[in-house]
Short mmCIF file of C-alpha atoms and ligand atoms in Angstrom, two decimals:
data_model
loop_
_atom_site.label_atom_id
_atom_site.label_comp_id
_atom_site.label_asym_id
_atom_site.label_seq_id
_atom_site.Cartn_x
_atom_site.Cartn_y
_atom_site.Cartn_z
CA MET A 197 125.49 72.42 96.48
CA ASP A 198 126.13 76.18 97.80
CA GLY A 199 125.62 78.80 95.04
CA LYS A 200 129.91 79.30 95.06
CA SER A 201 131.24 75.94 94.25
CA CYS A 202 129.02 75.20 91.66
CA SER A 203 128.39 78.16 89.82
CA SER A 204 131.98 77.20 87.65
CA ASN A 205 130.20 74.39 86.30
CA THR A 206 126.70 75.68 84.95
CA ALA A 207 127.55 79.88 84.00
CA GLY A 208 126.06 80.55 80.92
CA LYS A 209 123.46 77.02 81.00
CA PRO A 210 120.30 76.19 82.07
CA ILE A 211 119.75 74.81 86.10
CA ARG A 212 117.22 72.91 86.63
CA CYS A 213 115.98 73.07 90.09
CA LYS A 214 113.15 73.73 92.26
CA ALA A 215 110.55 76.48 92.60
CA ALA A 216 107.04 76.91 94.26
CA ILE A 217 104.71 77.86 91.84
CA ALA A 218 101.57 79.44 91.50
CA ARG A 219 100.22 77.50 88.96
CA LYS A 220 96.52 79.46 89.74
CA PRO A 221 94.80 82.60 92.21
CA GLY A 222 94.36 81.66 95.65
CA GLU A 223 95.97 78.13 95.11
CA PRO A 224 98.16 76.34 97.35
CA LEU A 225 101.91 76.65 95.93
CA VAL A 226 103.52 73.23 94.11
CA ILE A 227 106.99 73.01 94.32
CA GLU A 228 107.70 71.48 91.46
CA GLU A 229 111.35 71.44 88.91
CA VAL A 230 111.95 74.64 87.01
CA ILE A 231 114.54 74.90 84.60
CA VAL A 232 115.78 78.83 84.60
CA ALA A 233 118.02 80.13 81.71
CA PRO A 234 121.09 81.66 82.17
CA PRO A 235 121.58 85.60 82.86
CA LYS A 236 121.52 88.10 79.25
CA HIS A 237 122.55 91.71 78.64
CA GLY A 238 122.33 93.34 82.45
CA GLU A 239 121.12 90.15 83.78
CA VAL A 240 122.68 88.33 87.19
CA ARG A 241 121.59 84.77 87.94
CA ILE A 242 121.62 84.14 91.54
CA LYS A 243 121.13 81.64 93.66
CA ILE A 244 118.24 81.89 96.88
CA ILE A 245 119.86 81.19 100.31
CA CYS A 246 116.57 82.38 102.41
CA THR A 247 112.95 84.77 101.61
CA SER A 248 110.12 85.58 103.41
CA LEU A 249 106.60 86.59 102.57
CA CYS A 250 105.00 90.12 102.67
CA HIS A 251 101.12 90.78 101.78
CA SER A 252 101.53 92.38 98.38
CA ASP A 253 103.10 88.52 97.65
CA VAL A 254 99.24 87.17 98.85
CA THR A 255 97.83 90.36 97.21
CA LEU A 256 99.01 89.57 93.72
CA TRP A 257 98.71 85.32 95.32
CA LYS A 258 94.86 86.12 95.95
CA LEU A 259 93.85 88.57 92.28
CA LYS A 260 92.28 86.98 89.77
CA ASP A 261 92.81 89.47 86.83
CA PRO A 262 95.97 91.28 85.79
CA PRO A 263 98.74 92.51 87.04
CA ALA A 264 97.79 88.73 88.50
CA ASN A 265 99.35 86.21 86.16
CA PHE A 266 99.62 82.69 86.23
CA PRO A 267 101.13 80.54 86.24
CA THR A 268 103.76 82.75 88.11
CA ILE A 269 107.20 82.69 90.38
CA LEU A 270 106.37 85.03 93.23
CA GLY A 271 108.31 86.02 95.69
CA HIS A 272 110.05 89.61 95.98
CA GLU A 273 111.92 89.13 100.11
CA ALA A 274 115.48 87.60 99.98
CA VAL A 275 118.83 87.21 100.65
CA GLY A 276 121.06 85.46 97.67
CA VAL A 277 124.03 84.66 96.08
CA VAL A 278 125.45 85.90 92.26
CA GLU A 279 126.19 82.42 91.03
CA SER A 280 126.77 84.11 87.61
CA VAL A 281 126.06 87.45 85.40
CA GLY A 282 125.50 88.50 81.86
CA GLU A 283 127.02 90.51 79.62
CA GLY A 284 128.00 94.80 80.46
CA VAL A 285 127.31 93.96 84.95
CA HIS A 286 130.33 95.03 86.16
CA GLU A 287 128.90 95.54 89.86
CA VAL A 288 128.78 91.99 91.31
CA VAL A 289 130.22 89.33 90.45
CA GLU A 290 130.02 85.80 91.37
CA GLY A 291 129.41 84.57 94.74
CA ASP A 292 129.09 88.24 96.06
CA THR A 293 126.02 88.59 98.16
CA VAL A 294 123.10 90.09 97.20
CA ILE A 295 119.90 91.96 97.80
CA PRO A 296 116.59 91.97 94.84
CA ILE A 297 114.71 94.78 95.96
CA PHE A 298 111.81 95.05 94.00
CA LEU A 299 111.89 98.97 92.77
CA PRO A 300 114.73 99.89 90.15
CA ASP A 301 117.82 102.24 91.06
CA CYS A 302 119.63 102.80 87.62
CA GLY A 303 122.04 104.82 88.90
CA GLU A 304 122.24 107.41 86.07
CA CYS A 305 119.19 109.16 85.42
CA ILE A 306 117.68 112.36 86.84
CA ASP A 307 115.65 110.73 89.73
CA CYS A 308 118.19 108.09 90.08
CA LEU A 309 120.71 111.21 90.46
CA SER A 310 118.16 113.20 92.80
CA GLU A 311 117.62 113.10 96.49
CA LYS A 312 114.42 113.98 96.26
CA SER A 313 112.77 110.44 94.29
CA ASN A 314 113.20 106.48 94.06
CA LEU A 315 111.21 106.28 90.58
CA CYS A 316 113.91 105.00 88.31
CA THR A 317 113.16 107.13 84.99
CA LYS A 318 114.80 104.98 82.64
CA PHE A 319 113.86 101.78 84.17
CA PRO A 320 110.03 102.78 85.26
CA PHE A 321 108.42 100.57 88.16
CA LYS A 322 105.60 98.41 86.85
CA LEU A 323 104.13 95.36 88.08
CA SER A 324 105.24 93.53 84.75
CA PRO A 325 105.45 89.55 84.41
CA TRP A 326 108.58 89.89 82.69
CA MET A 327 112.35 90.31 82.57
CA GLU A 328 113.20 93.73 82.14
CA ARG A 329 114.82 94.98 79.63
CA GLU A 330 113.94 92.23 77.28
CA GLU A 331 110.43 91.64 77.87
CA THR A 332 110.64 87.40 78.42
CA SER A 333 110.82 85.04 80.72
CA ARG A 334 113.66 83.49 81.96
CA PHE A 335 111.80 80.51 83.82
CA THR A 336 109.77 77.49 82.41
CA ASP A 337 108.30 74.32 83.95
CA ALA A 338 110.11 71.19 82.67
CA ASN A 339 106.68 70.16 80.23
CA GLY A 340 108.47 73.19 78.60
CA GLU A 341 105.75 76.25 79.41
CA THR A 342 106.43 79.27 80.82
CA LEU A 343 106.11 81.04 84.13
CA TYR A 344 105.99 84.84 84.82
CA HIS A 345 108.55 86.63 86.48
CA PHE A 346 106.12 88.13 89.52
CA LEU A 347 108.47 92.22 90.84
CA SER A 348 110.86 91.57 89.21
CA ILE A 349 112.49 89.14 91.41
CA SER A 350 110.46 85.57 91.86
CA SER A 351 112.50 84.02 95.33
CA PHE A 352 110.49 81.22 95.86
CA SER A 353 113.09 79.74 93.56
CA GLU A 354 116.30 77.86 94.14
CA TYR A 355 117.82 80.24 91.07
CA THR A 356 115.96 82.91 89.67
CA VAL A 357 116.94 85.81 86.86
CA VAL A 358 116.80 89.51 88.16
CA ASP A 359 117.95 92.99 86.67
CA ILE A 360 121.37 94.37 87.90
CA VAL A 361 119.27 97.59 88.41
CA HIS A 362 117.13 95.69 90.85
CA LEU A 363 120.51 94.21 93.16
CA VAL A 364 121.74 95.74 96.04
CA LYS A 365 125.54 94.22 97.39
CA THR A 366 125.21 93.47 100.67
CA ASP A 367 126.76 92.28 103.42
CA PRO A 368 127.55 89.07 103.85
CA THR A 369 127.79 89.08 107.87
CA ILE A 370 124.52 90.07 108.65
CA PRO A 371 122.61 86.91 109.51
CA THR A 372 121.03 86.16 105.95
CA ASN A 373 117.50 86.01 107.55
CA ARG A 374 117.16 89.02 109.18
CA ALA A 375 118.91 90.46 105.33
CA CYS A 376 116.38 89.68 103.71
CA LEU A 377 113.61 91.87 105.04
CA LEU A 378 115.14 94.77 103.68
CA GLY A 379 113.80 93.34 100.49
CA CYS A 380 110.60 94.70 100.88
CA GLY A 381 108.66 95.88 103.98
CA ILE A 382 110.42 96.12 107.15
CA SER A 383 112.78 99.21 104.91
CA THR A 384 109.55 100.07 103.83
CA GLY A 385 108.04 100.85 106.76
CA VAL A 386 110.93 102.17 107.98
CA GLY A 387 112.01 104.30 105.14
CA ALA A 388 108.07 106.47 104.80
CA ALA A 389 108.64 107.39 109.01
CA LEU A 390 112.35 108.61 108.17
CA LYS A 391 112.17 109.72 104.83
CA THR A 392 108.79 109.89 103.08
CA ALA A 393 107.19 111.43 106.54
CA LYS A 394 110.75 112.98 107.92
CA VAL A 395 108.97 112.61 111.33
CA GLU A 396 110.33 115.46 114.03
CA ALA A 397 110.54 114.17 117.59
CA GLY A 398 107.79 115.69 120.00
CA THR A 399 105.36 113.96 117.18
CA THR A 400 102.21 112.13 117.34
CA ILE A 401 101.36 108.98 114.45
CA ALA A 402 99.58 106.68 113.69
CA ILE A 403 99.94 103.50 112.37
CA PHE A 404 96.59 101.93 110.31
CA GLY A 405 97.64 98.04 110.23
CA LEU A 406 99.93 96.40 112.46
CA GLY A 407 101.75 94.42 110.06
CA GLY A 408 105.64 93.83 109.26
CA ILE A 409 104.77 97.26 107.09
CA GLY A 410 103.46 99.15 110.40
CA LEU A 411 104.99 97.56 113.17
CA ALA A 412 108.01 99.25 110.95
CA VAL A 413 106.55 102.44 110.38
CA ALA A 414 106.54 102.28 114.52
CA GLU A 415 110.49 101.21 114.66
CA GLY A 416 111.01 103.66 112.23
CA SER A 417 109.24 106.55 113.98
CA ARG A 418 110.56 105.48 117.43
CA LEU A 419 113.51 105.76 116.08
CA CYS A 420 112.81 109.91 114.65
CA GLY A 421 111.89 110.41 118.17
CA ALA A 422 108.33 110.12 118.47
CA LYS A 423 106.60 110.71 121.51
CA ARG A 424 103.31 109.11 121.30
CA ILE A 425 102.61 106.09 118.78
CA ILE A 426 98.91 104.80 118.03
CA GLY A 427 98.27 101.76 116.42
CA VAL A 428 94.63 100.75 114.83
CA ASP A 429 94.04 97.32 113.74
CA LEU A 430 91.41 95.11 114.28
CA ASN A 431 93.13 91.45 115.07
CA GLN A 432 93.18 92.61 119.14
CA ASP A 433 96.35 90.36 119.47
CA LYS A 434 98.11 93.00 118.20
CA CYS A 435 97.99 95.56 121.17
CA GLU A 436 100.82 93.41 123.18
CA LEU A 437 102.84 93.00 120.23
CA GLY A 438 102.49 96.50 119.15
CA LYS A 439 103.71 97.76 122.69
CA LYS A 440 107.37 95.26 121.86
CA PHE A 441 107.21 98.06 118.65
CA GLY A 442 107.33 101.62 121.42
CA VAL A 443 103.63 101.34 119.86
CA THR A 444 102.08 103.61 122.73
CA ASP A 445 97.95 103.65 122.53
CA PHE A 446 95.99 100.90 120.08
CA VAL A 447 92.68 100.79 118.74
CA ASN A 448 90.23 98.26 117.48
CA PRO A 449 87.69 99.12 115.16
CA GLY A 450 85.47 97.00 116.41
CA ASN A 451 85.29 98.49 120.10
CA CYS A 452 85.05 102.01 119.38
CA GLY A 453 80.96 101.68 119.48
CA ASP A 454 79.25 104.00 117.75
CA LYS A 455 81.97 106.23 116.98
CA THR A 456 84.84 106.48 114.13
CA VAL A 457 88.32 105.70 114.62
CA SER A 458 88.91 109.11 113.61
CA GLN A 459 86.71 110.14 116.18
CA VAL A 460 88.60 108.08 118.64
CA ILE A 461 91.82 109.69 117.48
CA ILE A 462 90.95 113.34 117.16
CA GLU A 463 89.86 113.18 120.95
CA MET A 464 92.74 110.42 121.72
CA THR A 465 95.36 113.81 120.55
CA GLY A 466 92.95 116.67 121.18
CA GLY A 467 92.87 117.73 117.21
CA GLY A 468 94.58 114.38 115.00
CA ALA A 469 97.49 112.56 115.26
CA ASP A 470 100.93 114.74 113.00
CA TYR A 471 101.44 112.01 110.44
CA CYS A 472 98.61 108.51 110.29
CA PHE A 473 100.64 106.12 107.81
CA GLU A 474 97.74 103.61 106.23
CA CYS A 475 99.37 100.61 105.90
CA VAL A 476 96.68 98.35 105.02
CA GLY A 477 95.36 98.10 101.30
CA MET A 478 91.77 99.53 101.68
CA LYS A 479 89.83 102.51 100.52
CA SER A 480 87.84 102.87 103.95
CA VAL A 481 91.18 102.98 105.79
CA VAL A 482 93.06 105.39 103.84
CA HIS A 483 89.87 107.64 103.82
CA GLU A 484 89.87 106.70 107.99
CA ALA A 485 93.62 107.60 108.18
CA TYR A 486 93.05 111.10 106.56
CA SER A 487 90.03 112.40 109.08
CA SER A 488 92.56 111.18 111.56
CA CYS A 489 94.92 113.42 110.13
CA ARG A 490 95.56 116.98 112.24
CA LYS A 491 94.70 119.91 110.61
CA GLY A 492 97.09 122.47 109.45
CA TRP A 493 99.47 120.61 108.91
CA GLY A 494 98.78 116.83 109.11
CA LYS A 495 99.75 114.45 106.62
CA LEU A 496 98.97 111.10 105.22
CA VAL A 497 100.71 108.57 104.38
CA MET A 498 100.10 105.88 101.99
CA LEU A 499 101.21 102.71 102.12
CA GLY A 500 98.72 100.00 101.81
CA TYR A 501 98.18 98.24 98.29
CA ASP A 502 94.90 98.02 97.36
CA HIS A 503 93.40 96.68 94.36
CA PRO A 504 94.71 99.17 91.09
CA ASP A 505 91.22 100.30 90.12
CA THR A 506 90.64 101.07 93.86
CA MET A 507 89.27 104.85 93.24
CA LEU A 508 89.77 107.30 96.49
CA SER A 509 87.67 110.45 96.69
CA PHE A 510 88.34 113.44 98.88
CA ASN A 511 86.18 116.74 99.49
CA SER A 512 86.75 119.50 97.38
CA PHE A 513 86.52 122.24 99.65
CA GLU A 514 87.93 119.87 102.44
CA LEU A 515 90.73 119.20 100.76
CA LEU A 516 90.86 122.89 100.12
CA SER A 517 90.77 123.65 103.32
CA SER A 518 91.76 121.43 105.64
CA GLY A 519 95.76 122.23 105.12
CA LYS A 520 96.31 118.24 105.07
CA SER A 521 98.69 116.60 102.62
CA ILE A 522 98.47 113.50 101.46
CA THR A 523 101.73 111.00 99.85
CA GLY A 524 101.94 107.62 98.18
CA SER A 525 105.31 106.38 99.46
CA ILE A 526 106.97 103.33 97.62
CA PHE A 527 110.51 101.71 99.69
CA GLY A 528 109.33 104.12 102.20
CA GLY A 529 110.91 106.53 99.51
CA LEU A 530 113.98 105.09 99.94
CA LYS A 531 116.85 105.07 97.61
CA PRO A 532 117.87 101.04 97.13
CA LYS A 533 121.56 101.06 96.05
CA SER A 534 122.45 103.55 98.87
CA ASP A 535 119.83 103.78 101.50
CA ILE A 536 119.89 100.14 102.41
CA ARG A 537 123.55 100.18 103.44
CA ILE A 538 122.67 102.33 105.43
CA LEU A 539 119.58 100.27 107.23
CA GLU A 540 122.52 97.27 107.65
CA LYS A 541 124.98 99.26 109.68
CA ARG A 542 121.57 101.10 111.75
CA TYR A 543 121.83 97.64 112.58
CA MET A 544 124.70 96.89 113.11
CA ASP A 545 125.05 99.29 115.02
CA LYS A 546 122.06 97.72 116.97
CA GLU A 547 119.79 101.01 116.21
CA LEU A 548 117.04 99.55 114.11
CA ARG A 549 115.27 95.94 114.86
CA LEU A 550 115.58 93.69 112.60
CA ASP A 551 115.14 90.06 114.98
CA GLU A 552 111.68 91.38 116.35
CA PHE A 553 110.21 91.12 113.05
CA VAL A 554 111.06 87.76 112.04
CA THR A 555 107.86 85.41 114.59
CA HIS A 556 108.55 81.66 111.78
CA GLU A 557 110.44 80.87 109.66
CA VAL A 558 109.77 77.39 108.27
CA ASP A 559 111.45 74.94 105.16
CA PHE A 560 110.60 75.83 101.66
CA LYS A 561 108.39 72.44 101.41
CA ASP A 562 106.77 74.16 103.57
CA ILE A 563 106.11 77.06 102.07
CA ASN A 564 102.72 76.77 102.34
CA THR A 565 102.27 77.68 106.00
CA ALA A 566 104.16 81.05 105.58
CA PHE A 567 101.05 81.82 103.29
CA ASP A 568 99.25 80.45 106.39
CA LEU A 569 100.13 82.17 109.04
CA MET A 570 100.14 86.37 107.11
CA THR A 571 96.40 85.33 106.09
CA GLU A 572 95.49 84.52 109.79
CA GLY A 573 97.93 87.19 111.21
CA LYS A 574 99.31 84.73 113.19
CA SER A 575 102.85 86.25 112.00
CA LEU A 576 104.76 89.36 110.94
CA ARG A 577 107.22 87.83 108.61
CA CYS A 578 107.90 83.82 108.53
CA VAL A 579 111.69 83.21 106.74
CA ILE A 580 111.01 80.22 104.38
CA TRP A 581 114.19 79.03 103.78
CA MET A 582 115.64 77.35 100.36
CA ASN A 583 118.13 74.69 101.61
CA LYS A 584 119.14 74.66 105.56
P1 NAD B 37 100.09 91.45 107.56
O1 NAD B 37 99.06 91.23 105.87
O2 NAD B 37 101.38 91.55 107.52
O3 NAD B 37 99.27 93.47 108.29
C1 NAD B 37 98.63 94.29 108.02
C2 NAD B 37 97.40 94.57 109.28
O4 NAD B 37 96.41 94.96 108.37
C3 NAD B 37 96.88 93.21 109.58
O5 NAD B 37 97.93 92.92 111.23
C4 NAD B 37 95.48 92.84 110.34
O6 NAD B 37 94.86 92.68 110.89
C5 NAD B 37 95.16 94.73 109.86
N1 NAD B 37 94.20 94.86 109.03
C6 NAD B 37 93.42 94.25 108.65
N2 NAD B 37 92.43 95.32 107.91
C7 NAD B 37 92.65 96.22 109.34
C8 NAD B 37 91.32 96.92 108.71
N3 NAD B 37 89.95 97.07 108.34
N4 NAD B 37 91.64 98.21 109.74
C9 NAD B 37 92.57 98.06 110.46
N5 NAD B 37 93.43 97.01 110.89
C10 NAD B 37 93.36 95.86 109.65
O7 NAD B 37 100.84 92.73 105.78
P2 NAD B 37 101.67 93.61 105.24
O8 NAD B 37 103.29 92.93 104.89
O9 NAD B 37 102.27 94.56 107.23
O10 NAD B 37 101.45 94.26 104.06
C11 NAD B 37 100.65 95.93 104.55
C12 NAD B 37 100.02 97.32 103.38
O11 NAD B 37 101.64 97.00 102.40
C13 NAD B 37 99.40 95.79 101.97
O12 NAD B 37 98.74 96.33 101.57
C14 NAD B 37 100.98 95.73 101.91
O13 NAD B 37 100.67 95.06 99.79
C15 NAD B 37 101.71 96.82 101.29
N6 NAD B 37 103.12 96.38 101.17
C16 NAD B 37 103.01 97.97 100.61
C17 NAD B 37 104.94 98.74 100.48
C18 NAD B 37 104.96 100.05 99.13
O14 NAD B 37 106.57 99.71 98.70
N7 NAD B 37 104.40 101.01 99.43
C19 NAD B 37 105.71 97.65 100.10
C20 NAD B 37 105.55 96.47 100.98
C21 NAD B 37 103.83 96.28 101.11
ZN1 ZN B 38 116.86 105.85 87.25
ZN1 ZN B 39 106.34 93.61 99.72
#
């Protein structure tokens, strides 16, 4: 069954299909039959073709308290085909290939119209378990129990409902197992270098955490012409892997003896890196990354997602007198509706690399393997095929 041929029969009706449900924190997902309600005003129901796993899925899967909610359908890096649209949706039609993006882009508010921001005011980004406009769910399980949405996407389901402010039409000629990566991690890392930091040619970069996000920062920095890219990771295997993505030097925090990572980086660079990117999501790493920035102009870009209650602390005089700056970067500062197309074109023009990030591919029934591979540090991106 494909999205196009079944859609005329299913539009306006509930669809029964399979979804991987996270019932309890940290417990393996269970593939069950679910009922996906038709899209309401401003919503689109899509058939997922493939989806990949990002560390944010793993973080929220392990979390015992809100913003995690159970039972839920995780997943937010995906490509799908429009099955049917709700009232008021004109931007996409049945049969269109789309990439859902967790960050809303209404295209109308002051922020969406500004080149400076990717934080929509009309639909503020929040970790909500509901649909964007109505604060209800479109998913129920076979017993009629409500299932929570995740990051406005919930792509670990054969069908899902997504608000139009979260959808980007994609070039259907791009292989789906590459296009799905643009839905979160790889776009985020590349965007952080290109748009948030605006890395200049000849500069020195330090990347803390060489997973999908960190190595995408390396890819973005390479595109910007960075001279030196220092990778920091506890996993020694990332040393060889990093070289494939242009990482020129590797620091394993476990091998620094009595020195801190920042002392090592300051020595290596004669004063610190021009740009440091935190791609782990850990308070201590944020502080090390800040300390590794060069005084006067060094910039720390925070990308990792730590527990939402985590507080950071910086010495006031040090911050005042260092000349360094700190910024967070959600979705790499990219504007979903316009910037994804630019990355797609750069991939098709063979400038931006995506293929190298896909280290594993599994069938939907083996979705828990994707979680194992990521938690064991063996994968960058594992693509999960819904119906291969
Ligand atoms: P990943 O699991 O693929 O990579 C994390 C890497 O960090 C691994 O290589 C691991 O070995 C390394 N690491 C762990 N602890 C470390 C430490 N103390 N010091 C150095 N390295 C360490 O994860 P990912 O998919 O690349 O995601 C990375 C982070 O980015 C996560 O926190 C994720 O939630 C976040 N994220 C943020 C955004 C955003 O919009 N800002 C988007 C996607 C993901
Ligand atoms: Zn907006
Ligand atoms: Zn993500």
